[in-house]
PDB file of C-alpha atoms in Angstrom:
ATOM      1  CA  MET A 626    -107.008  40.154 -64.467  1.00 50.00           C
ATOM      2  CA  GLU A 627    -104.635  37.369 -64.894  1.00 47.00           C
ATOM      3  CA  GLY A 628    -103.811  38.442 -68.416  1.00 47.00           C
ATOM      4  CA  ASP A 629    -103.099  41.967 -67.264  1.00 51.00           C
ATOM      5  CA  ASN A 630    -100.753  40.828 -64.579  1.00 48.00           C
ATOM      6  CA  PHE A 631     -98.877  38.503 -66.965  1.00 44.00           C
ATOM      7  CA  GLU A 632     -98.375  41.294 -69.410  1.00 47.00           C
ATOM      8  CA  LYS A 633     -97.060  43.608 -66.762  1.00 48.00           C
ATOM      9  CA  ASN A 634     -94.617  41.169 -65.226  1.00 51.00           C
ATOM     10  CA  SER A 635     -93.347  39.399 -68.354  1.00 52.00           C
ATOM     11  CA  LYS A 636     -90.164  40.243 -70.172  1.00 53.00           C
ATOM     12  CA  LYS A 637     -90.103  40.761 -73.872  1.00 54.00           C
ATOM     13  CA  PHE A 638     -87.345  39.195 -76.101  1.00 51.00           C
ATOM     14  CA  ILE A 639     -86.477  40.102 -79.706  1.00 52.00           C
ATOM     15  CA  PHE A 640     -84.696  37.327 -81.695  1.00 52.00           C
ATOM     16  CA  VAL A 641     -82.507  38.555 -84.525  1.00 51.00           C
ATOM     17  CA  PRO A 642     -81.318  35.817 -86.873  1.00 55.00           C
ATOM     18  CA  THR A 643     -77.719  36.012 -88.046  1.00 53.00           C
ATOM     19  CA  CYS A 644     -75.614  33.966 -90.386  1.00 54.00           C
ATOM     20  CA  GLY A 645     -72.196  34.717 -89.110  1.00 54.00           C
ATOM     21  CA  ARG A 646     -71.183  36.371 -92.288  1.00 56.00           C
ATOM     22  CA  CYS A 647     -73.056  39.538 -91.689  1.00 50.00           C
ATOM     23  CA  THR A 648     -70.933  42.620 -92.032  1.00 58.00           C
ATOM     24  CA  CYS A 649     -73.476  44.740 -90.321  1.00 57.00           C
ATOM     25  CA  PRO A 650     -72.251  46.546 -87.263  1.00 64.00           C
ATOM     26  CA  ARG A 651     -72.445  44.431 -84.078  1.00 66.00           C
ATOM     27  CA  GLY A 652     -74.778  45.639 -81.454  1.00 73.00           C
ATOM     28  CA  VAL A 653     -73.813  46.490 -77.898  1.00 78.00           C
ATOM     29  CA  THR A 654     -72.827  43.466 -75.827  1.00 73.00           C
ATOM     30  CA  GLY A 655     -75.392  42.722 -73.260  1.00 80.00           C
ATOM     31  CA  PRO A 656     -74.699  42.046 -69.598  1.00 84.00           C
ATOM     32  CA  GLN A 657     -73.058  38.710 -68.578  1.00 82.00           C
ATOM     33  CA  GLY A 658     -75.499  36.106 -67.712  1.00 80.00           C
ATOM     34  CA  MET A 659     -75.481  34.086 -64.505  1.00 83.00           C
ATOM     35  CA  THR A 660     -72.715  31.400 -64.059  1.00 79.00           C
ATOM     36  CA  GLY A 661     -74.038  27.963 -64.633  1.00 81.00           C
ATOM     37  CA  SER A 662     -73.436  25.024 -62.316  1.00 82.00           C
ATOM     38  CA  THR A 663     -70.039  23.185 -62.444  1.00 82.00           C
ATOM     39  CA  GLY A 664     -70.050  20.307 -64.871  1.00 81.00           C
ATOM     40  CA  PRO A 665     -68.493  16.876 -64.142  1.00 85.00           C
ATOM     41  CA  GLN A 666     -64.623  16.547 -63.971  1.00 85.00           C
ATOM     42  CA  GLY A 667     -63.069  15.729 -67.265  1.00 82.00           C
ATOM     43  CA  ILE A 668     -60.631  12.829 -67.918  1.00 86.00           C
ATOM     44  CA  THR A 669     -57.096  13.329 -66.436  1.00 82.00           C
ATOM     45  CA  GLY A 670     -54.685  14.352 -69.126  1.00 82.00           C
ATOM     46  CA  PRO A 671     -51.300  12.645 -69.765  1.00 86.00           C
ATOM     47  CA  THR A 672     -48.313  13.218 -67.324  1.00 82.00           C
ATOM     48  CA  GLY A 673     -46.292  16.232 -68.283  1.00 78.00           C
ATOM     49  CA  LEU A 674     -42.476  16.245 -68.831  1.00 84.00           C
ATOM     50  CA  GLN A 675     -40.082  15.922 -65.834  1.00 82.00           C
ATOM     51  CA  GLY A 676     -39.482  19.320 -64.283  1.00 78.00           C
ATOM     52  CA  ILE A 677     -35.995  20.748 -63.609  1.00 84.00           C
ATOM     53  CA  THR A 678     -34.397  19.358 -60.387  1.00 80.00           C
ATOM     54  CA  GLY A 679     -34.600  21.947 -57.640  1.00 79.00           C
ATOM     55  CA  ALA A 680     -31.595  23.165 -55.609  1.00 84.00           C
ATOM     56  CA  GLN A 681     -30.322  20.882 -52.683  1.00 84.00           C
ATOM     57  CA  GLY A 682     -31.983  21.689 -49.407  1.00 80.00           C
ATOM     58  CA  ILE A 683     -30.141  22.571 -46.163  1.00 86.00           C
ATOM     59  CA  THR A 684     -28.486  19.547 -44.462  1.00 82.00           C
ATOM     60  CA  GLY A 685     -30.482  18.473 -41.448  1.00 82.00           C
ATOM     61  CA  PRO A 686     -28.919  17.921 -37.964  1.00 87.00           C
ATOM     62  CA  THR A 687     -26.779  14.789 -37.349  1.00 83.00           C
ATOM     63  CA  GLY A 688     -28.797  11.913 -35.942  1.00 80.00           C
ATOM     64  CA  LEU A 689     -27.940   9.956 -32.759  1.00 86.00           C
ATOM     65  CA  GLN A 690     -24.982   7.508 -32.820  1.00 84.00           C
ATOM     66  CA  GLY A 691     -26.200   4.120 -33.872  1.00 81.00           C
ATOM     67  CA  ILE A 692     -25.355   0.928 -31.942  1.00 87.00           C
ATOM     68  CA  THR A 693     -21.852  -0.298 -32.831  1.00 83.00           C
ATOM     69  CA  GLY A 694     -22.042  -3.427 -34.867  1.00 81.00           C
ATOM     70  CA  THR A 695     -20.137  -6.591 -34.049  1.00 85.00           C
ATOM     71  CA  THR A 696     -16.484  -6.697 -35.123  1.00 84.00           C
ATOM     72  CA  GLY A 697     -16.054  -8.485 -38.374  1.00 82.00           C
ATOM     73  CA  PRO A 698     -13.504 -11.241 -38.910  1.00 89.00           C
ATOM     74  CA  ARG A 699      -9.880 -10.207 -39.252  1.00 87.00           C
ATOM     75  CA  GLY A 700      -8.802  -9.732 -42.800  1.00 82.00           C
ATOM     76  CA  VAL A 701      -5.903 -11.524 -44.418  1.00 87.00           C
ATOM     77  CA  THR A 702      -2.542  -9.910 -43.561  1.00 85.00           C
ATOM     78  CA  GLY A 703      -1.243  -8.082 -46.545  1.00 82.00           C
ATOM     79  CA  PRO A 704       2.276  -8.502 -47.871  1.00 89.00           C
ATOM     80  CA  ILE A 705       5.112  -6.652 -46.106  1.00 88.00           C
ATOM     81  CA  GLY A 706       5.792  -3.374 -47.821  1.00 79.00           C
ATOM     82  CA  LEU A 707       9.165  -2.194 -49.019  1.00 87.00           C
ATOM     83  CA  ARG A 708      11.519  -0.826 -46.387  1.00 86.00           C
ATOM     84  CA  GLY A 709      11.352   2.914 -46.181  1.00 78.00           C
ATOM     85  CA  VAL A 710      14.317   5.235 -46.430  1.00 86.00           C
ATOM     86  CA  THR A 711      16.280   5.450 -43.164  1.00 83.00           C
ATOM     87  CA  GLY A 712      15.652   8.787 -41.477  1.00 80.00           C
ATOM     88  CA  ILE A 713      18.309  11.216 -40.368  1.00 86.00           C
ATOM     89  CA  THR A 714      19.965  10.315 -37.020  1.00 85.00           C
ATOM     90  CA  GLY A 715      18.414  12.374 -34.198  1.00 81.00           C
ATOM     91  CA  ALA A 716      20.320  14.630 -31.843  1.00 86.00           C
ATOM     92  CA  GLN A 717      22.199  13.062 -28.889  1.00 87.00           C
ATOM     93  CA  GLY A 718      19.785  12.667 -25.940  1.00 82.00           C
ATOM     94  CA  ILE A 719      20.470  14.041 -22.467  1.00 89.00           C
ATOM     95  CA  THR A 720      22.666  11.691 -20.399  1.00 85.00           C
ATOM     96  CA  GLY A 721      20.550   9.914 -17.777  1.00 81.00           C
ATOM     97  CA  PRO A 722      21.426   9.853 -14.064  1.00 89.00           C
ATOM     98  CA  THR A 723      24.113   7.480 -12.802  1.00 87.00           C
ATOM     99  CA  GLY A 724      22.652   4.102 -11.884  1.00 83.00           C
ATOM    100  CA  LEU A 725      22.885   2.474  -8.446  1.00 87.00           C
ATOM    101  CA  GLN A 726      26.159   0.884  -7.289  1.00 88.00           C
ATOM    102  CA  GLY A 727      26.286  -2.668  -8.556  1.00 81.00           C
ATOM    103  CA  ILE A 728      26.765  -5.626  -6.208  1.00 88.00           C
ATOM    104  CA  THR A 729      30.412  -6.199  -5.342  1.00 87.00           C
ATOM    105  CA  GLY A 730      31.750  -9.210  -7.158  1.00 81.00           C
ATOM    106  CA  PRO A 731      33.258 -12.175  -5.321  1.00 89.00           C
ATOM    107  CA  THR A 732      36.822 -11.935  -4.037  1.00 88.00           C
ATOM    108  CA  GLY A 733      39.335 -13.177  -6.552  1.00 81.00           C
ATOM    109  CA  PRO A 734      41.635 -16.091  -5.813  1.00 89.00           C
ATOM    110  CA  GLN A 735      44.671 -15.637  -3.588  1.00 88.00           C
ATOM    111  CA  GLY A 736      47.613 -14.335  -5.588  1.00 80.00           C
ATOM    112  CA  VAL A 737      50.894 -16.164  -5.702  1.00 85.00           C
ATOM    113  CA  THR A 738      53.011 -15.500  -2.622  1.00 84.00           C
ATOM    114  CA  GLY A 739      55.864 -13.212  -3.455  1.00 77.00           C
ATOM    115  CA  ALA A 740      59.455 -14.031  -2.750  1.00 83.00           C
ATOM    116  CA  ILE A 741      60.709 -13.446   0.814  1.00 86.00           C
ATOM    117  CA  GLY A 742      62.354 -10.064   1.046  1.00 75.00           C
ATOM    118  CA  LEU A 743      65.755  -9.395   2.489  1.00 84.00           C
ATOM    119  CA  ARG A 744      66.029  -9.484   6.249  1.00 84.00           C
ATOM    120  CA  GLY A 745      65.738  -6.023   7.756  1.00 76.00           C
ATOM    121  CA  VAL A 746      68.199  -4.446  10.107  1.00 81.00           C
ATOM    122  CA  THR A 747      67.719  -5.525  13.714  1.00 82.00           C
ATOM    123  CA  GLY A 748      65.997  -2.749  15.656  1.00 79.00           C
ATOM    124  CA  PRO A 749      67.212  -1.398  18.946  1.00 85.00           C
ATOM    125  CA  THR A 750      66.373  -3.234  22.161  1.00 84.00           C
ATOM    126  CA  GLY A 751      63.023  -2.130  23.577  1.00 79.00           C
ATOM    127  CA  PRO A 752      62.543  -0.769  27.092  1.00 85.00           C
ATOM    128  CA  GLN A 753      62.231  -3.091  30.060  1.00 85.00           C
ATOM    129  CA  GLY A 754      58.659  -4.449  30.314  1.00 77.00           C
ATOM    130  CA  VAL A 755      56.480  -4.046  33.379  1.00 80.00           C
ATOM    131  CA  THR A 756      57.184  -6.696  36.010  1.00 78.00           C
ATOM    132  CA  GLY A 757      54.435  -9.290  35.966  1.00 74.00           C
ATOM    133  CA  THR A 758      52.416 -10.375  38.983  1.00 78.00           C
ATOM    134  CA  GLN A 759      53.835 -13.121  41.119  1.00 80.00           C
ATOM    135  CA  GLY A 760      52.724 -16.548  40.056  1.00 73.00           C
ATOM    136  CA  ILE A 761      50.694 -18.918  42.216  1.00 81.00           C
ATOM    137  CA  THR A 762      52.767 -20.880  44.708  1.00 78.00           C
ATOM    138  CA  GLY A 763      53.196 -24.401  43.502  1.00 75.00           C
ATOM    139  CA  PRO A 764      51.939 -27.387  45.511  1.00 82.00           C
ATOM    140  CA  THR A 765      54.041 -28.700  48.353  1.00 81.00           C
ATOM    141  CA  GLY A 766      56.254 -31.540  47.186  1.00 76.00           C
ATOM    142  CA  PRO A 767      56.083 -35.030  48.691  1.00 82.00           C
ATOM    143  CA  THR A 768      57.969 -35.740  51.867  1.00 77.00           C
ATOM    144  CA  GLY A 769      61.463 -36.949  51.140  1.00 67.00           C
ATOM    145  CA  PRO A 770      62.850 -40.165  52.495  1.00 76.00           C
ATOM    146  CA  GLN A 771      64.038 -40.253  56.039  1.00 69.00           C
ATOM    147  CA  GLY A 772      67.526 -38.910  56.058  1.00 55.00           C
ATOM    148  CA  VAL A 773      70.353 -40.307  57.996  1.00 67.00           C
ATOM    149  CA  GLY A 774      72.027 -37.983  60.324  1.00 58.00           C
ATOM    150  CA  LEU A 775      70.911 -34.819  62.020  1.00 71.00           C
ATOM    151  CA  ARG A 776      67.304 -33.751  61.933  1.00 72.00           C
ATOM    152  CA  GLY A 777      66.598 -31.148  59.309  1.00 72.00           C
ATOM    153  CA  VAL A 778      65.118 -27.690  59.806  1.00 78.00           C
ATOM    154  CA  THR A 779      61.340 -27.631  60.313  1.00 81.00           C
ATOM    155  CA  GLY A 780      59.535 -26.488  57.113  1.00 76.00           C
ATOM    156  CA  PRO A 781      57.025 -23.593  56.881  1.00 82.00           C
ATOM    157  CA  THR A 782      53.421 -24.068  57.982  1.00 80.00           C
ATOM    158  CA  GLY A 783      51.070 -24.893  55.066  1.00 66.00           C
ATOM    159  CA  PRO A 784      47.953 -22.842  54.149  1.00 72.00           C
ATOM    160  CA  THR A 785      44.754 -23.286  56.122  1.00 62.00           C
ATOM    161  CA  GLY A 786      42.323 -25.697  54.484  1.00 48.00           C
ATOM    162  CA  LEU A 787      38.655 -25.029  53.619  1.00 47.00           C
ATOM    163  CA  GLN A 788      36.212 -24.792  56.467  1.00 51.00           C
ATOM    164  CA  ASN A 789      32.491 -25.614  56.607  1.00 49.00           C
ATOM    165  CA  ILE A 790      30.966 -22.103  56.544  1.00 61.00           C
ATOM    166  CA  ALA A 791      27.165 -21.768  56.866  1.00 72.00           C
ATOM    167  CA  GLN A 792      25.364 -19.632  54.280  1.00 88.00           C
ATOM    168  CA  SER A 793      23.264 -16.584  55.174  1.00 93.00           C
ATOM    169  CA  PHE A 794      19.503 -17.069  55.519  1.00 94.00           C
ATOM    170  CA  ALA A 795      16.391 -15.448  56.947  1.00 95.00           C
ATOM    171  CA  ARG A 796      12.731 -16.476  57.159  1.00 94.00           C
ATOM    172  CA  ALA A 797      10.033 -14.039  58.249  1.00 92.00           C
ATOM    173  CA  LEU A 798       6.321 -14.469  58.952  1.00 90.00           C
ATOM    174  CA  GLY A 799       3.966 -11.527  59.155  1.00 83.00           C
ATOM    175  CA  PRO A 800       1.133 -10.397  61.358  1.00 85.00           C
ATOM    176  CA  THR A 801      -2.204 -10.979  59.619  1.00 83.00           C
ATOM    177  CA  PRO A 802      -4.489  -9.491  58.791  1.00 88.00           C
ATOM    178  CA  GLN A 803      -2.551  -6.330  57.990  1.00 91.00           C
ATOM    179  CA  THR A 804      -3.486  -3.449  55.657  1.00 93.00           C
ATOM    180  CA  VAL A 805      -0.642  -2.252  53.413  1.00 94.00           C
ATOM    181  CA  ALA A 806      -0.990   1.231  51.902  1.00 96.00           C
ATOM    182  CA  ASN A 807      -0.290   1.834  48.203  1.00 95.00           C
ATOM    183  CA  ASN A 808       3.520   1.962  47.784  1.00 94.00           C
ATOM    184  CA  GLY A 809       3.771   0.981  51.455  1.00 95.00           C
ATOM    185  CA  LEU A 810       6.113  -1.673  52.869  1.00 96.00           C
ATOM    186  CA  VAL A 811       4.968  -5.062  54.185  1.00 93.00           C
ATOM    187  CA  THR A 812       5.867  -5.582  57.877  1.00 94.00           C
ATOM    188  CA  PHE A 813       6.961  -8.867  59.509  1.00 92.00           C
ATOM    189  CA  SER A 814       6.779 -10.180  63.074  1.00 87.00           C
ATOM    190  CA  THR A 815       8.381 -13.604  63.575  1.00 87.00           C
ATOM    191  CA  VAL A 816      11.912 -13.628  62.047  1.00 92.00           C
ATOM    192  CA  THR A 817      14.456 -16.495  62.033  1.00 93.00           C
ATOM    193  CA  ARG A 818      17.816 -15.415  60.590  1.00 95.00           C
ATOM    194  CA  SER A 819      21.575 -15.864  60.523  1.00 94.00           C
ATOM    195  CA  SER A 820      23.698 -13.274  62.323  1.00 94.00           C
ATOM    196  CA  ASP A 821      24.813 -11.562  59.076  1.00 95.00           C
ATOM    197  CA  ILE A 822      21.214 -10.617  58.119  1.00 96.00           C
ATOM    198  CA  THR A 823      19.494  -7.976  60.229  1.00 96.00           C
ATOM    199  CA  ILE A 824      16.029  -6.342  60.232  1.00 96.00           C
ATOM    200  CA  ASN A 825      15.273  -2.727  61.186  1.00 95.00           C
ATOM    201  CA  GLY A 826      13.129  -1.518  64.050  1.00 93.00           C
ATOM    202  CA  ALA A 827      10.020  -1.136  61.843  1.00 94.00           C
ATOM    203  CA  ASN A 828      10.335  -4.824  60.890  1.00 94.00           C
ATOM    204  CA  ASN A 829      10.071  -4.050  57.136  1.00 95.00           C
ATOM    205  CA  THR A 830      13.678  -3.795  55.833  1.00 96.00           C
ATOM    206  CA  PHE A 831      16.354  -6.529  55.802  1.00 97.00           C
ATOM    207  CA  THR A 832      20.094  -5.718  55.443  1.00 97.00           C
ATOM    208  CA  LEU A 833      22.511  -8.338  54.021  1.00 96.00           C
ATOM    209  CA  ALA A 834      26.029  -7.998  55.430  1.00 96.00           C
ATOM    210  CA  ARG A 835      27.640 -10.352  52.895  1.00 95.00           C
ATOM    211  CA  ALA A 836      27.760  -9.958  49.123  1.00 95.00           C
ATOM    212  CA  GLY A 837      26.784 -12.968  47.021  1.00 95.00           C
ATOM    213  CA  LEU A 838      24.164 -14.700  44.918  1.00 95.00           C
ATOM    214  CA  TYR A 839      20.781 -14.647  46.706  1.00 95.00           C
ATOM    215  CA  LEU A 840      17.375 -16.271  46.175  1.00 95.00           C
ATOM    216  CA  ILE A 841      14.454 -14.248  47.606  1.00 95.00           C
ATOM    217  CA  GLN A 842      10.923 -15.684  47.867  1.00 94.00           C
ATOM    218  CA  PHE A 843       7.638 -14.002  48.873  1.00 91.00           C
ATOM    219  CA  SER A 844       4.056 -15.253  49.225  1.00 88.00           C
ATOM    220  CA  ALA A 845       0.919 -13.706  50.734  1.00 86.00           C
ATOM    221  CA  GLY A 846      -2.805 -14.421  51.049  1.00 85.00           C
ATOM    222  CA  ILE A 847      -5.209 -11.813  49.561  1.00 83.00           C
ATOM    223  CA  PRO A 848      -8.918 -12.151  50.452  1.00 82.00           C
ATOM    224  CA  ALA A 849     -11.412 -12.413  47.580  1.00 79.00           C
ATOM    225  CA  ASP A 850     -13.172  -9.152  48.468  1.00 82.00           C
ATOM    226  CA  GLN A 851     -10.099  -7.084  47.500  1.00 82.00           C
ATOM    227  CA  PRO A 852     -10.194  -5.093  44.218  1.00 83.00           C
ATOM    228  CA  THR A 853      -7.973  -6.183  41.337  1.00 80.00           C
ATOM    229  CA  PRO A 854      -5.272  -6.041  40.206  1.00 82.00           C
ATOM    230  CA  ASN A 855      -3.148  -6.968  43.235  1.00 84.00           C
ATOM    231  CA  ARG A 856       0.590  -6.332  42.856  1.00 87.00           C
ATOM    232  CA  PHE A 857       3.414  -6.837  45.356  1.00 89.00           C
ATOM    233  CA  ALA A 858       7.065  -6.462  44.351  1.00 91.00           C
ATOM    234  CA  ILE A 859      10.433  -7.486  45.805  1.00 93.00           C
ATOM    235  CA  VAL A 860      12.688  -4.407  46.033  1.00 94.00           C
ATOM    236  CA  THR A 861      16.510  -4.568  46.231  1.00 95.00           C
ATOM    237  CA  ASN A 862      18.384  -1.373  47.124  1.00 95.00           C
ATOM    238  CA  GLY A 863      15.387   0.727  46.009  1.00 93.00           C
ATOM    239  CA  THR A 864      14.955  -1.036  42.624  1.00 93.00           C
ATOM    240  CA  VAL A 865      11.629  -2.743  41.915  1.00 91.00           C
ATOM    241  CA  GLN A 866      12.531  -6.063  40.305  1.00 83.00           C
ATOM    242  CA  GLN A 867      10.527  -6.370  37.092  1.00 61.00           C
ATOM    243  CA  GLY A 868       8.849  -9.671  36.366  1.00 49.00           C
ATOM    244  CA  VAL A 869       7.582 -10.167  39.908  1.00 50.00           C
ATOM    245  CA  THR A 870       5.302  -7.141  40.239  1.00 48.00           C
ATOM    246  CA  ASN A 871       2.138  -8.227  38.408  1.00 45.00           C
ATOM    247  CA  PHE A 872      -0.278 -10.410  40.416  1.00 51.00           C
ATOM    248  CA  TYR A 873      -3.801  -9.898  39.121  1.00 54.00           C
ATOM    249  CA  ASP A 874      -5.910 -12.524  40.925  1.00 57.00           C
ATOM    250  CA  THR A 875      -7.039 -12.649  44.516  1.00 61.00           C
ATOM    251  CA  GLY A 876      -6.003 -15.708  46.505  1.00 73.00           C
ATOM    252  CA  ILE A 877      -2.393 -16.812  47.032  1.00 79.00           C
ATOM    253  CA  LEU A 878       0.152 -14.440  45.490  1.00 82.00           C
ATOM    254  CA  SER A 879       3.756 -15.605  45.167  1.00 83.00           C
ATOM    255  CA  ALA A 880       6.965 -14.323  43.601  1.00 86.00           C
ATOM    256  CA  PHE A 881      10.696 -14.976  43.636  1.00 89.00           C
ATOM    257  CA  TRP A 882      13.843 -13.171  42.471  1.00 93.00           C
ATOM    258  CA  GLN A 883      17.426 -14.377  42.101  1.00 94.00           C
ATOM    259  CA  GLY A 884      20.488 -12.185  41.595  1.00 93.00           C
ATOM    260  CA  VAL A 885      23.867 -11.020  42.850  1.00 94.00           C
ATOM    261  CA  LEU A 886      23.752  -8.396  45.602  1.00 95.00           C
ATOM    262  CA  PRO A 887      26.562  -6.321  47.117  1.00 95.00           C
ATOM    263  CA  ALA A 888      27.386  -6.218  50.787  1.00 96.00           C
ATOM    264  CA  ASN A 889      24.915  -4.249  52.963  1.00 96.00           C
ATOM    265  CA  ALA A 890      22.131  -4.553  50.349  1.00 97.00           C
ATOM    266  CA  GLN A 891      18.643  -3.699  51.659  1.00 97.00           C
ATOM    267  CA  ILE A 892      15.588  -5.836  50.834  1.00 96.00           C
ATOM    268  CA  THR A 893      11.894  -4.863  51.162  1.00 95.00           C
ATOM    269  CA  VAL A 894       8.477  -5.904  49.803  1.00 93.00           C
ATOM    270  CA  ILE A 895       6.234  -3.113  48.476  1.00 93.00           C
ATOM    271  CA  ASN A 896       2.526  -2.872  47.550  1.00 92.00           C
ATOM    272  CA  THR A 897       2.242  -1.505  43.964  1.00 89.00           C
ATOM    273  CA  SER A 898      -1.463  -2.317  43.433  1.00 87.00           C
ATOM    274  CA  GLY A 899      -2.560   1.322  43.063  1.00 89.00           C
ATOM    275  CA  GLY A 900      -4.475   1.264  46.375  1.00 92.00           C
ATOM    276  CA  SER A 901      -4.297  -0.221  49.844  1.00 93.00           C
ATOM    277  CA  ARG A 902      -4.564  -4.033  50.122  1.00 90.00           C
ATOM    278  CA  VAL A 903      -5.301  -6.420  53.007  1.00 90.00           C
ATOM    279  CA  ILE A 904      -3.088  -9.488  53.652  1.00 89.00           C
ATOM    280  CA  GLN A 905      -4.638 -12.268  55.697  1.00 83.00           C
ATOM    281  CA  GLY A 906      -4.399 -16.026  56.155  1.00 71.00           C
ATOM    282  CA  ILE A 907      -5.858 -18.221  53.379  1.00 60.00           C
ATOM    283  CA  ASN A 908      -5.713 -21.976  54.030  1.00 51.00           C
ATOM    284  CA  THR A 909      -2.209 -22.406  55.527  1.00 49.00           C
ATOM    285  CA  THR A 910      -0.656 -19.357  53.817  1.00 56.00           C
ATOM    286  CA  SER A 911      -0.757 -15.874  55.310  1.00 78.00           C
ATOM    287  CA  LEU A 912       2.596 -14.106  54.839  1.00 88.00           C
ATOM    288  CA  ASN A 913       5.927 -15.820  54.183  1.00 91.00           C
ATOM    289  CA  PHE A 914       9.285 -14.239  53.213  1.00 92.00           C
ATOM    290  CA  VAL A 915      12.570 -16.183  52.733  1.00 95.00           C
ATOM    291  CA  ILE A 916      16.094 -14.911  51.907  1.00 96.00           C
ATOM    292  CA  THR A 917      18.804 -17.481  51.056  1.00 97.00           C
ATOM    293  CA  ARG A 918      22.440 -16.886  50.062  1.00 96.00           C
ATOM    294  CA  ILE A 919      23.301 -19.692  47.639  1.00 94.00           C
ATOM    295  CA  ALA A 920      26.795 -18.784  46.376  1.00 92.00           C
ATOM    296  CA  ASP A 921      29.618 -16.263  46.617  1.00 88.00           C
ATOM    297  CA  THR A 922      29.091 -15.151  42.979  1.00 80.00           C
ATOM    298  CA  SER A 923      26.826 -15.991  40.053  1.00 66.00           C
ATOM    299  CA  PHE A 924      27.550 -19.152  38.086  1.00 62.00           C
TER     300      PHE A 924
END
């Protein structure tokens, strides 16, 4: 059984010897046999000749700016080159604006005085001038010695000499306490005065009959519970005298004014505090007002 199976499954090969010189016709080429396994790698052969250089590739993008290096030392200055040819003169430029006026120079020395000219013809006599004012009468001369003979004529009476004339004055005290409205006038009660100073029926306005240089003084007591500022001003002929109107603290307020006033000038004291204010006695001061004429005119 085994021999039968071997015979059925086995292939049969016919070996034909050849010498390589046989001129007999070659038989039909048989089918290609199966590829054998890859053998080991052979020894690397020698390097071939350098190939031809290929064409230059496309330039890549510019890289980032590198950090600037430190400045190197300054090189030796080279020799001065030859002077170049002078260029052609350019066209005349536009005239600039006129400069500022210069500072005036110092005055020159006085020139030599010229010779005196010929005397001119005498002009005609001018018109009669205006008659001047009469001069002051001179002082009376000393009495002459006693004459011998008849008594002379009695001379004229001399001018009247200076007299002792009292100056104008007034002092007024006020009723306290009293409330004075804003822009209202302060009133007075007890008044001592010369005959040429009068006070009106409301006891708040003085009239000065004589012109002259006057000194006016005012003081008043303001209680501490009054709001501030407190301002009282001396008024002459309706004019508030600046410099005596600002009194900011409670307590004793005082002011004075000096100036020349005409005849029949009117004097008052006004409240300019911006609201009503109360005047009352503080210590020994309540309300005091003094007017004094000190001269006929200002010095």
